[in-house]
PDB file of C-alpha atoms in Angstrom:
ATOM      1  CA  MET A   1       0.000   0.000   0.000  1.00  0.00           C
ATOM      2  CA  LYS A   2       1.218   3.484  -0.829  1.00  0.00           C
ATOM      3  CA  ILE A   3       1.102   6.572   1.397  1.00  0.00           C
ATOM      4  CA  LEU A   4       1.578  10.052  -0.050  1.00  0.00           C
ATOM      5  CA  ILE A   5       3.124  12.407   2.535  1.00  0.00           C
ATOM      6  CA  THR A   6       2.981  15.915   1.104  1.00  0.00           C
ATOM      7  CA  LYS A   7       5.703  17.263   3.419  1.00  0.00           C
ATOM      8  CA  GLU A   8       8.310  15.526   5.564  1.00  0.00           C
ATOM      9  CA  LEU A   9       7.313  15.772   9.238  1.00  0.00           C
ATOM     10  CA  PRO A  10       9.311  16.053  12.492  1.00  0.00           C
ATOM     11  CA  TYR A  11       8.489  12.414  13.239  1.00  0.00           C
ATOM     12  CA  MET A  12       8.635   9.773  10.520  1.00  0.00           C
ATOM     13  CA  PRO A  13       8.060   6.047  11.151  1.00  0.00           C
ATOM     14  CA  ASP A  14      10.143   3.270   9.591  1.00  0.00           C
ATOM     15  CA  PHE A  15       7.766   2.682   6.700  1.00  0.00           C
ATOM     16  CA  ALA A  16       9.836  -0.083   5.115  1.00  0.00           C
ATOM     17  CA  SER A  17       9.707  -2.255   8.226  1.00  0.00           C
ATOM     18  CA  LEU A  18       5.949  -1.693   8.369  1.00  0.00           C
ATOM     19  CA  GLY A  19       5.533  -2.801   4.777  1.00  0.00           C
ATOM     20  CA  TYR A  20       4.373   0.498   3.261  1.00  0.00           C
ATOM     21  CA  GLU A  21       5.515   2.182   0.078  1.00  0.00           C
ATOM     22  CA  VAL A  22       5.755   5.939   0.565  1.00  0.00           C
ATOM     23  CA  TYR A  23       6.289   9.100  -1.402  1.00  0.00           C
ATOM     24  CA  ILE A  24       7.641  11.813   0.894  1.00  0.00           C
ATOM     25  CA  ASN A  25       8.033  15.397  -0.222  1.00  0.00           C
ATOM     26  CA  LYS A  26      11.452  16.344   1.155  1.00  0.00           C
ATOM     27  CA  SER A  27      11.770  19.620  -0.725  1.00  0.00           C
ATOM     28  CA  GLU A  28      11.968  22.926   1.097  1.00  0.00           C
ATOM     29  CA  GLY A  29       8.442  23.959   0.136  1.00  0.00           C
ATOM     30  CA  LEU A  30       5.054  22.339  -0.134  1.00  0.00           C
ATOM     31  CA  MET A  31       3.928  20.268  -3.092  1.00  0.00           C
ATOM     32  CA  THR A  32       2.044  22.028  -5.848  1.00  0.00           C
ATOM     33  CA  TYR A  33      -1.506  21.039  -6.702  1.00  0.00           C
ATOM     34  CA  ASP A  34      -0.347  19.295  -9.879  1.00  0.00           C
ATOM     35  CA  GLN A  35       2.374  17.413  -8.009  1.00  0.00           C
ATOM     36  CA  ILE A  36      -0.159  16.104  -5.503  1.00  0.00           C
ATOM     37  CA  LYS A  37      -2.501  15.132  -8.321  1.00  0.00           C
ATOM     38  CA  GLU A  38       0.270  13.154 -10.022  1.00  0.00           C
ATOM     39  CA  GLN A  39       1.543  11.374  -6.912  1.00  0.00           C
ATOM     40  CA  VAL A  40      -1.880  10.503  -5.532  1.00  0.00           C
ATOM     41  CA  LYS A  41      -2.872   8.420  -8.567  1.00  0.00           C
ATOM     42  CA  ASP A  42      -1.820   5.128  -7.005  1.00  0.00           C
ATOM     43  CA  ALA A  43      -1.950   6.157  -3.349  1.00  0.00           C
ATOM     44  CA  ASN A  44      -4.103   4.499  -0.718  1.00  0.00           C
ATOM     45  CA  ALA A  45      -3.553   7.261   1.828  1.00  0.00           C
ATOM     46  CA  ILE A  46      -2.624  10.927   1.965  1.00  0.00           C
ATOM     47  CA  VAL A  47      -1.001  12.667   4.910  1.00  0.00           C
ATOM     48  CA  SER A  48      -1.770  16.244   3.924  1.00  0.00           C
ATOM     49  CA  MET A  49      -0.845  19.689   5.165  1.00  0.00           C
ATOM     50  CA  LEU A  50      -3.393  22.410   5.895  1.00  0.00           C
ATOM     51  CA  ALA A  51      -2.244  24.367   2.844  1.00  0.00           C
ATOM     52  CA  ASP A  52      -2.854  21.403   0.518  1.00  0.00           C
ATOM     53  CA  LYS A  53      -6.057  21.652  -1.480  1.00  0.00           C
ATOM     54  CA  ILE A  54      -7.624  18.198  -1.459  1.00  0.00           C
ATOM     55  CA  ASP A  55     -10.667  18.788  -3.624  1.00  0.00           C
ATOM     56  CA  GLN A  56     -12.934  16.663  -5.807  1.00  0.00           C
ATOM     57  CA  GLU A  57     -10.431  16.621  -8.670  1.00  0.00           C
ATOM     58  CA  ILE A  58      -7.629  15.356  -6.438  1.00  0.00           C
ATOM     59  CA  ILE A  59      -9.895  12.735  -4.889  1.00  0.00           C
ATOM     60  CA  ASP A  60     -11.090  11.562  -8.306  1.00  0.00           C
ATOM     61  CA  SER A  61      -7.442  11.194  -9.342  1.00  0.00           C
ATOM     62  CA  ALA A  62      -6.965   8.582  -6.615  1.00  0.00           C
ATOM     63  CA  PRO A  63      -9.253   5.596  -7.222  1.00  0.00           C
ATOM     64  CA  ASN A  64      -7.540   3.571  -4.477  1.00  0.00           C
ATOM     65  CA  LEU A  65      -7.701   6.272  -1.814  1.00  0.00           C
ATOM     66  CA  ILE A  66      -8.954   5.049   1.572  1.00  0.00           C
ATOM     67  CA  VAL A  67      -7.939   7.701   4.079  1.00  0.00           C
ATOM     68  CA  ILE A  68      -6.856  11.362   4.232  1.00  0.00           C
ATOM     69  CA  CYS A  69      -4.994  12.336   7.392  1.00  0.00           C
ATOM     70  CA  ASN A  70      -4.782  16.119   7.698  1.00  0.00           C
ATOM     71  CA  TYR A  71      -1.812  17.309   9.732  1.00  0.00           C
ATOM     72  CA  ALA A  72      -3.923  19.957  11.475  1.00  0.00           C
ATOM     73  CA  VAL A  73      -7.017  20.426  13.591  1.00  0.00           C
ATOM     74  CA  GLY A  74      -8.858  22.227  10.815  1.00  0.00           C
ATOM     75  CA  TYR A  75      -9.812  20.526   7.566  1.00  0.00           C
ATOM     76  CA  ASN A  76     -11.332  23.302   5.459  1.00  0.00           C
ATOM     77  CA  ASN A  77      -8.695  22.475   2.816  1.00  0.00           C
ATOM     78  CA  ILE A  78     -10.430  19.125   2.167  1.00  0.00           C
ATOM     79  CA  ASP A  79     -13.706  18.565   0.339  1.00  0.00           C
ATOM     80  CA  PHE A  80     -14.948  16.572   3.300  1.00  0.00           C
ATOM     81  CA  ASN A  81     -18.429  15.893   1.982  1.00  0.00           C
ATOM     82  CA  TYR A  82     -17.139  14.562  -1.309  1.00  0.00           C
ATOM     83  CA  ALA A  83     -14.569  12.377   0.455  1.00  0.00           C
ATOM     84  CA  LYS A  84     -17.313  11.010   2.678  1.00  0.00           C
ATOM     85  CA  SER A  85     -19.468  10.235  -0.363  1.00  0.00           C
ATOM     86  CA  LYS A  86     -16.563   8.123  -1.630  1.00  0.00           C
ATOM     87  CA  ASN A  87     -16.264   6.316   1.727  1.00  0.00           C
ATOM     88  CA  ILE A  88     -12.881   7.919   2.323  1.00  0.00           C
ATOM     89  CA  VAL A  89     -12.032   8.431   5.992  1.00  0.00           C
ATOM     90  CA  VAL A  90     -10.849  11.933   6.902  1.00  0.00           C
ATOM     91  CA  CYS A  91      -8.767  12.376  10.066  1.00  0.00           C
ATOM     92  CA  ASN A  92      -7.289  15.359  11.887  1.00  0.00           C
ATOM     93  CA  THR A  93      -5.186  16.077  14.989  1.00  0.00           C
ATOM     94  CA  PRO A  94      -7.409  17.595  17.703  1.00  0.00           C
ATOM     95  CA  ASP A  95      -6.566  18.333  21.356  1.00  0.00           C
ATOM     96  CA  VAL A  96      -2.796  17.991  21.037  1.00  0.00           C
ATOM     97  CA  LEU A  97      -2.244  21.604  19.949  1.00  0.00           C
ATOM     98  CA  THR A  98      -4.840  23.234  22.201  1.00  0.00           C
ATOM     99  CA  ASP A  99      -2.520  24.755  24.806  1.00  0.00           C
ATOM    100  CA  THR A 100       0.235  25.410  22.290  1.00  0.00           C
ATOM    101  CA  THR A 101      -2.009  27.530  20.084  1.00  0.00           C
ATOM    102  CA  ALA A 102      -3.543  29.333  23.047  1.00  0.00           C
ATOM    103  CA  GLU A 103      -0.009  30.152  24.214  1.00  0.00           C
ATOM    104  CA  LEU A 104       0.746  31.679  20.822  1.00  0.00           C
ATOM    105  CA  ALA A 105      -2.430  33.758  20.991  1.00  0.00           C
ATOM    106  CA  TRP A 106      -1.259  35.097  24.331  1.00  0.00           C
ATOM    107  CA  ALA A 107       2.195  35.797  22.938  1.00  0.00           C
ATOM    108  CA  LEU A 108       0.650  37.849  20.122  1.00  0.00           C
ATOM    109  CA  LEU A 109      -1.684  39.664  22.504  1.00  0.00           C
ATOM    110  CA  MET A 110       1.111  40.624  24.888  1.00  0.00           C
ATOM    111  CA  ALA A 111       3.607  41.464  22.153  1.00  0.00           C
ATOM    112  CA  THR A 112       1.101  43.773  20.473  1.00  0.00           C
ATOM    113  CA  ALA A 113      -0.174  45.366  23.661  1.00  0.00           C
ATOM    114  CA  ARG A 114       3.280  46.017  25.094  1.00  0.00           C
ATOM    115  CA  LYS A 115       4.999  46.925  21.799  1.00  0.00           C
ATOM    116  CA  ILE A 116       7.584  44.156  22.189  1.00  0.00           C
ATOM    117  CA  VAL A 117       8.458  43.799  18.502  1.00  0.00           C
ATOM    118  CA  GLU A 118       8.592  47.558  17.956  1.00  0.00           C
ATOM    119  CA  SER A 119      10.771  47.905  21.040  1.00  0.00           C
ATOM    120  CA  ASP A 120      13.112  45.191  19.812  1.00  0.00           C
ATOM    121  CA  ARG A 121      13.527  46.939  16.445  1.00  0.00           C
ATOM    122  CA  PHE A 122      14.152  50.203  18.298  1.00  0.00           C
ATOM    123  CA  MET A 123      16.878  48.608  20.417  1.00  0.00           C
ATOM    124  CA  GLN A 124      18.478  46.675  17.540  1.00  0.00           C
ATOM    125  CA  ALA A 125      18.744  49.926  15.594  1.00  0.00           C
ATOM    126  CA  GLY A 126      20.672  51.527  18.469  1.00  0.00           C
ATOM    127  CA  LYS A 127      18.012  54.174  19.069  1.00  0.00           C
ATOM    128  CA  PHE A 128      17.769  53.766  22.855  1.00  0.00           C
ATOM    129  CA  LYS A 129      19.500  56.763  24.448  1.00  0.00           C
ATOM    130  CA  ALA A 130      17.711  57.166  27.767  1.00  0.00           C
ATOM    131  CA  TRP A 131      14.622  56.191  29.738  1.00  0.00           C
ATOM    132  CA  LEU A 132      11.757  58.512  28.839  1.00  0.00           C
ATOM    133  CA  PRO A 133       8.279  58.713  30.381  1.00  0.00           C
ATOM    134  CA  ASP A 134       6.515  58.379  27.018  1.00  0.00           C
ATOM    135  CA  LEU A 135       8.784  55.790  25.394  1.00  0.00           C
ATOM    136  CA  MET A 136       6.913  52.795  23.903  1.00  0.00           C
ATOM    137  CA  LEU A 137       3.706  53.351  25.832  1.00  0.00           C
ATOM    138  CA  GLY A 138       1.531  50.279  25.426  1.00  0.00           C
ATOM    139  CA  GLN A 139      -1.727  48.897  26.784  1.00  0.00           C
ATOM    140  CA  ASP A 140      -2.463  47.396  30.191  1.00  0.00           C
ATOM    141  CA  ILE A 141      -3.542  43.758  30.268  1.00  0.00           C
ATOM    142  CA  VAL A 142      -4.397  43.004  33.892  1.00  0.00           C
ATOM    143  CA  GLY A 143      -8.076  43.635  34.591  1.00  0.00           C
ATOM    144  CA  LYS A 144      -8.961  44.365  30.984  1.00  0.00           C
ATOM    145  CA  THR A 145     -11.859  42.616  29.247  1.00  0.00           C
ATOM    146  CA  LEU A 146     -11.096  39.680  26.990  1.00  0.00           C
ATOM    147  CA  GLY A 147     -13.611  38.783  24.288  1.00  0.00           C
ATOM    148  CA  ILE A 148     -13.330  35.228  22.985  1.00  0.00           C
ATOM    149  CA  ILE A 149     -14.961  34.285  19.685  1.00  0.00           C
ATOM    150  CA  GLY A 150     -14.928  30.541  19.226  1.00  0.00           C
ATOM    151  CA  THR A 151     -15.075  28.724  22.548  1.00  0.00           C
ATOM    152  CA  GLY A 152     -13.972  25.260  21.538  1.00  0.00           C
ATOM    153  CA  ARG A 153     -10.851  23.692  23.022  1.00  0.00           C
ATOM    154  CA  ILE A 154      -8.442  26.506  22.131  1.00  0.00           C
ATOM    155  CA  GLY A 155     -10.788  29.362  22.970  1.00  0.00           C
ATOM    156  CA  THR A 156     -11.561  27.742  26.322  1.00  0.00           C
ATOM    157  CA  ALA A 157      -7.841  27.328  27.030  1.00  0.00           C
ATOM    158  CA  MET A 158      -7.351  31.000  26.156  1.00  0.00           C
ATOM    159  CA  GLY A 159      -9.977  31.942  28.723  1.00  0.00           C
ATOM    160  CA  LYS A 160      -8.443  29.771  31.437  1.00  0.00           C
ATOM    161  CA  MET A 161      -5.021  31.301  30.852  1.00  0.00           C
ATOM    162  CA  SER A 162      -6.488  34.785  31.226  1.00  0.00           C
ATOM    163  CA  GLN A 163      -7.185  34.210  34.905  1.00  0.00           C
ATOM    164  CA  GLY A 164      -3.601  35.001  35.818  1.00  0.00           C
ATOM    165  CA  PHE A 165      -4.308  38.502  34.499  1.00  0.00           C
ATOM    166  CA  ARG A 166      -7.644  38.803  36.336  1.00  0.00           C
ATOM    167  CA  MET A 167      -9.455  39.542  33.096  1.00  0.00           C
ATOM    168  CA  PRO A 168     -13.252  39.552  32.810  1.00  0.00           C
ATOM    169  CA  ILE A 169     -14.246  37.274  29.936  1.00  0.00           C
ATOM    170  CA  LEU A 170     -16.979  37.781  27.368  1.00  0.00           C
ATOM    171  CA  TYR A 171     -17.932  35.092  24.888  1.00  0.00           C
ATOM    172  CA  THR A 172     -20.765  34.446  22.490  1.00  0.00           C
ATOM    173  CA  ARG A 173     -22.963  31.952  20.600  1.00  0.00           C
ATOM    174  CA  LYS A 174     -23.468  29.011  23.010  1.00  0.00           C
ATOM    175  CA  PRO A 175     -23.003  28.293  26.739  1.00  0.00           C
ATOM    176  CA  ASN A 176     -19.581  27.133  27.915  1.00  0.00           C
ATOM    177  CA  PRO A 177     -19.670  25.736  31.475  1.00  0.00           C
ATOM    178  CA  GLU A 178     -15.862  25.806  31.796  1.00  0.00           C
ATOM    179  CA  LEU A 179     -15.757  29.522  31.058  1.00  0.00           C
ATOM    180  CA  ASP A 180     -18.868  30.173  33.152  1.00  0.00           C
ATOM    181  CA  ALA A 181     -17.017  28.659  36.104  1.00  0.00           C
ATOM    182  CA  LEU A 182     -14.452  31.443  35.698  1.00  0.00           C
ATOM    183  CA  GLY A 183     -17.154  34.109  35.862  1.00  0.00           C
ATOM    184  CA  ALA A 184     -17.326  34.598  32.121  1.00  0.00           C
ATOM    185  CA  LYS A 185     -20.449  36.103  30.580  1.00  0.00           C
ATOM    186  CA  MET A 186     -22.135  34.946  27.396  1.00  0.00           C
ATOM    187  CA  VAL A 187     -23.265  37.988  25.422  1.00  0.00           C
ATOM    188  CA  ASP A 188     -24.379  38.794  21.893  1.00  0.00           C
ATOM    189  CA  MET A 189     -21.722  39.520  19.295  1.00  0.00           C
ATOM    190  CA  ASP A 190     -22.257  43.280  19.199  1.00  0.00           C
ATOM    191  CA  THR A 191     -21.862  43.555  22.966  1.00  0.00           C
ATOM    192  CA  LEU A 192     -18.656  41.534  22.890  1.00  0.00           C
ATOM    193  CA  ILE A 193     -17.208  43.675  20.126  1.00  0.00           C
ATOM    194  CA  LYS A 194     -18.102  46.959  21.820  1.00  0.00           C
ATOM    195  CA  LYS A 195     -16.983  46.085  25.359  1.00  0.00           C
ATOM    196  CA  SER A 196     -13.837  44.011  24.840  1.00  0.00           C
ATOM    197  CA  ASP A 197     -10.370  45.475  25.206  1.00  0.00           C
ATOM    198  CA  TYR A 198      -8.895  42.426  23.507  1.00  0.00           C
ATOM    199  CA  ILE A 199     -10.712  40.157  21.051  1.00  0.00           C
ATOM    200  CA  SER A 200      -9.221  36.741  20.362  1.00  0.00           C
ATOM    201  CA  LEU A 201     -10.489  34.659  17.442  1.00  0.00           C
ATOM    202  CA  HIS A 202     -10.602  30.863  17.729  1.00  0.00           C
ATOM    203  CA  CYS A 203     -13.484  29.926  15.422  1.00  0.00           C
ATOM    204  CA  PRO A 204     -13.376  27.609  12.407  1.00  0.00           C
ATOM    205  CA  LEU A 205     -13.637  29.024   8.897  1.00  0.00           C
ATOM    206  CA  ASN A 206     -17.003  28.372   7.277  1.00  0.00           C
ATOM    207  CA  ASP A 207     -19.724  30.288   5.474  1.00  0.00           C
ATOM    208  CA  SER A 208     -20.931  31.913   8.693  1.00  0.00           C
ATOM    209  CA  THR A 209     -17.498  33.028   9.900  1.00  0.00           C
ATOM    210  CA  LYS A 210     -15.840  34.151   6.665  1.00  0.00           C
ATOM    211  CA  HIS A 211     -15.307  37.925   6.894  1.00  0.00           C
ATOM    212  CA  MET A 212     -16.895  37.975  10.327  1.00  0.00           C
ATOM    213  CA  PHE A 213     -14.814  41.094  10.963  1.00  0.00           C
ATOM    214  CA  THR A 214     -15.155  43.865   8.403  1.00  0.00           C
ATOM    215  CA  LYS A 215     -15.163  47.672   8.598  1.00  0.00           C
ATOM    216  CA  LYS A 216     -18.544  47.495  10.365  1.00  0.00           C
ATOM    217  CA  GLU A 217     -17.185  45.419  13.250  1.00  0.00           C
ATOM    218  CA  PHE A 218     -13.932  47.388  13.502  1.00  0.00           C
ATOM    219  CA  ALA A 219     -15.948  50.612  13.761  1.00  0.00           C
ATOM    220  CA  MET A 220     -17.783  49.127  16.748  1.00  0.00           C
ATOM    221  CA  MET A 221     -14.579  48.239  18.625  1.00  0.00           C
ATOM    222  CA  LYS A 222     -12.922  50.496  21.165  1.00  0.00           C
ATOM    223  CA  ASN A 223     -10.212  52.724  19.707  1.00  0.00           C
ATOM    224  CA  SER A 224      -7.855  51.166  22.255  1.00  0.00           C
ATOM    225  CA  ALA A 225      -8.838  47.573  21.400  1.00  0.00           C
ATOM    226  CA  ILE A 226      -6.557  44.928  19.901  1.00  0.00           C
ATOM    227  CA  ILE A 227      -7.663  41.919  17.844  1.00  0.00           C
ATOM    228  CA  VAL A 228      -5.763  38.613  17.837  1.00  0.00           C
ATOM    229  CA  ASN A 229      -6.293  35.920  15.204  1.00  0.00           C
ATOM    230  CA  THR A 230      -4.871  32.408  15.504  1.00  0.00           C
ATOM    231  CA  ALA A 231      -7.916  30.825  13.835  1.00  0.00           C
ATOM    232  CA  ARG A 232      -8.161  31.304  10.072  1.00  0.00           C
ATOM    233  CA  GLY A 233      -7.141  34.389   8.131  1.00  0.00           C
ATOM    234  CA  ALA A 234     -10.359  34.829   6.166  1.00  0.00           C
ATOM    235  CA  VAL A 235     -12.368  35.343   9.363  1.00  0.00           C
ATOM    236  CA  ILE A 236     -11.075  38.907   8.997  1.00  0.00           C
ATOM    237  CA  LYS A 237     -11.428  41.012   5.860  1.00  0.00           C
ATOM    238  CA  GLU A 238      -7.789  41.982   5.831  1.00  0.00           C
ATOM    239  CA  GLN A 239      -7.941  45.291   3.954  1.00  0.00           C
ATOM    240  CA  ASP A 240     -10.642  46.514   6.334  1.00  0.00           C
ATOM    241  CA  LEU A 241      -8.338  45.645   9.238  1.00  0.00           C
ATOM    242  CA  VAL A 242      -5.478  47.579   7.653  1.00  0.00           C
ATOM    243  CA  ASP A 243      -7.763  50.577   7.177  1.00  0.00           C
ATOM    244  CA  ALA A 244      -9.094  50.385  10.753  1.00  0.00           C
ATOM    245  CA  ILE A 245      -5.582  50.398  12.169  1.00  0.00           C
ATOM    246  CA  ALA A 246      -4.455  53.215   9.873  1.00  0.00           C
ATOM    247  CA  THR A 247      -7.373  55.454  10.876  1.00  0.00           C
ATOM    248  CA  GLY A 248      -7.038  54.667  14.578  1.00  0.00           C
ATOM    249  CA  GLU A 249     -10.390  52.875  14.832  1.00  0.00           C
ATOM    250  CA  ILE A 250      -8.555  50.120  16.692  1.00  0.00           C
ATOM    251  CA  ALA A 251      -5.140  50.077  18.366  1.00  0.00           C
ATOM    252  CA  GLY A 252      -3.576  47.081  16.649  1.00  0.00           C
ATOM    253  CA  ALA A 253      -3.583  43.411  15.787  1.00  0.00           C
ATOM    254  CA  GLY A 254      -1.646  40.211  16.476  1.00  0.00           C
ATOM    255  CA  LEU A 255      -1.964  37.769  13.581  1.00  0.00           C
ATOM    256  CA  ASP A 256      -0.769  34.230  12.957  1.00  0.00           C
ATOM    257  CA  VAL A 257      -3.007  33.614   9.945  1.00  0.00           C
ATOM    258  CA  PHE A 258      -3.849  35.603   6.824  1.00  0.00           C
ATOM    259  CA  GLU A 259      -6.710  35.946   4.379  1.00  0.00           C
ATOM    260  CA  ASP A 260      -4.690  34.990   1.273  1.00  0.00           C
ATOM    261  CA  GLU A 261      -1.977  33.010   3.033  1.00  0.00           C
ATOM    262  CA  PRO A 262       0.925  32.892   2.380  1.00  0.00           C
ATOM    263  CA  ILE A 263       0.429  36.347   0.839  1.00  0.00           C
ATOM    264  CA  VAL A 264       0.269  39.052   3.497  1.00  0.00           C
ATOM    265  CA  ASN A 265      -1.413  42.396   2.874  1.00  0.00           C
ATOM    266  CA  SER A 266       1.363  44.980   2.446  1.00  0.00           C
ATOM    267  CA  GLY A 267      -0.380  47.253   4.948  1.00  0.00           C
ATOM    268  CA  LEU A 268       0.427  44.762   7.708  1.00  0.00           C
ATOM    269  CA  LEU A 269       4.141  44.699   6.948  1.00  0.00           C
ATOM    270  CA  ASN A 270       6.518  46.992   8.820  1.00  0.00           C
ATOM    271  CA  ASN A 271       3.533  48.275  10.765  1.00  0.00           C
ATOM    272  CA  ASP A 272       4.380  49.105  14.374  1.00  0.00           C
ATOM    273  CA  LYS A 273       0.776  48.473  15.438  1.00  0.00           C
ATOM    274  CA  VAL A 274       0.807  44.919  14.117  1.00  0.00           C
ATOM    275  CA  VAL A 275       2.642  41.781  15.209  1.00  0.00           C
ATOM    276  CA  ILE A 276       2.594  38.986  12.650  1.00  0.00           C
ATOM    277  CA  ALA A 277       3.786  35.371  12.710  1.00  0.00           C
ATOM    278  CA  PRO A 278       4.014  32.757   9.910  1.00  0.00           C
ATOM    279  CA  HIS A 279       1.185  30.436  11.050  1.00  0.00           C
ATOM    280  CA  ILE A 280       3.114  28.980  14.003  1.00  0.00           C
ATOM    281  CA  GLY A 281       0.222  28.334  16.395  1.00  0.00           C
ATOM    282  CA  SER A 282       1.181  24.684  16.874  1.00  0.00           C
ATOM    283  CA  ALA A 283       4.892  25.170  16.213  1.00  0.00           C
ATOM    284  CA  THR A 284       6.655  23.518  19.084  1.00  0.00           C
ATOM    285  CA  LEU A 285       8.750  20.406  18.529  1.00  0.00           C
ATOM    286  CA  GLY A 286       6.733  18.440  21.069  1.00  0.00           C
ATOM    287  CA  THR A 287       3.359  19.378  19.592  1.00  0.00           C
ATOM    288  CA  ARG A 288       4.329  18.914  15.956  1.00  0.00           C
ATOM    289  CA  THR A 289       5.843  15.506  16.783  1.00  0.00           C
ATOM    290  CA  LYS A 290       2.642  14.402  18.517  1.00  0.00           C
ATOM    291  CA  MET A 291       0.592  15.627  15.539  1.00  0.00           C
ATOM    292  CA  ALA A 292       2.696  13.463  13.219  1.00  0.00           C
ATOM    293  CA  GLN A 293       2.305  10.431  15.467  1.00  0.00           C
ATOM    294  CA  MET A 294      -1.475  10.921  15.563  1.00  0.00           C
ATOM    295  CA  SER A 295      -1.655  11.263  11.773  1.00  0.00           C
ATOM    296  CA  PHE A 296       0.387   8.143  11.102  1.00  0.00           C
ATOM    297  CA  ASN A 297      -1.354   6.069  13.775  1.00  0.00           C
ATOM    298  CA  ASP A 298      -4.729   6.798  12.204  1.00  0.00           C
ATOM    299  CA  CYS A 299      -3.353   6.270   8.713  1.00  0.00           C
ATOM    300  CA  PHE A 300      -1.976   2.823   9.627  1.00  0.00           C
ATOM    301  CA  ALA A 301      -5.170   1.903  11.451  1.00  0.00           C
ATOM    302  CA  VAL A 302      -7.430   2.610   8.477  1.00  0.00           C
ATOM    303  CA  LEU A 303      -5.086   0.927   6.016  1.00  0.00           C
ATOM    304  CA  SER A 304      -5.152  -2.211   8.172  1.00  0.00           C
ATOM    305  CA  GLY A 305      -8.941  -2.211   8.341  1.00  0.00           C
ATOM    306  CA  LYS A 306      -9.274  -0.767  11.827  1.00  0.00           C
ATOM    307  CA  PRO A 307     -11.157   2.387  12.896  1.00  0.00           C
ATOM    308  CA  ALA A 308      -9.268   5.654  13.151  1.00  0.00           C
ATOM    309  CA  LYS A 309      -9.146   7.390  16.517  1.00  0.00           C
ATOM    310  CA  PHE A 310      -9.476  10.963  15.280  1.00  0.00           C
ATOM    311  CA  THR A 311     -12.016  11.267  12.473  1.00  0.00           C
ATOM    312  CA  VAL A 312     -13.879  14.415  11.462  1.00  0.00           C
TER     313      VAL A 312
END
């Protein structure tokens, strides 16, 4: 049986001893769409990356395909319904990156609020001459209101971590007993947007969340508010965010994901009010290794006729 692995991972099993033929992309970048389409022709399994488009055409190119293991929690890159109609199992890697991604959201929030990246550039350029009372004035975090949009595993972890900063929590859409136990309040979306000092996005990307934040929502936010996105880039209409920051409608943004990733809107580059990262929410060696182990374990299980542990 053949497994197509679209990018070499931090953990790789001994496929030969397990009796599997593999194609592993060991190049510096990701495979192109056409490369995936060519290599998947005789594959029984795909271990795919979030940036890989696994659509109907790719699936139809692989008549022997049994399982798709996405090396991510999200799976909006896969035509899940079509795969299901073909009795192809689709797996992901939930839970393992919950705390890791929430940590990154906090890193972006704090770096943006306290001007850490701007301060670093200032120091590296040799501009620091003396302590001044108005040098790099940022935002307070302790006691400020945190709005969480998307209260699944990662959003809930974000809320729990906020307790060290004694932050009131607002969230929306459906009750979350774990957050309620922290004194959080479930409110409507408009209230959350208007009252939050920090808004952290943790929702999936779908028809209801695409461009959830546009110029309308940014106009409702506090001028001192900061938005953090470690979910999916297209939840925010990026040009509207650039405009809102430029006009002072909001104070800044911390972003790990982008609307047209890997392309980043030029208005976000070299912008002292923005901290950006290259989609590293789960990027710790421990987490990425566990993700690989989960993907391969489910891949091997399905190929041997057993149920996968993490199906979507």
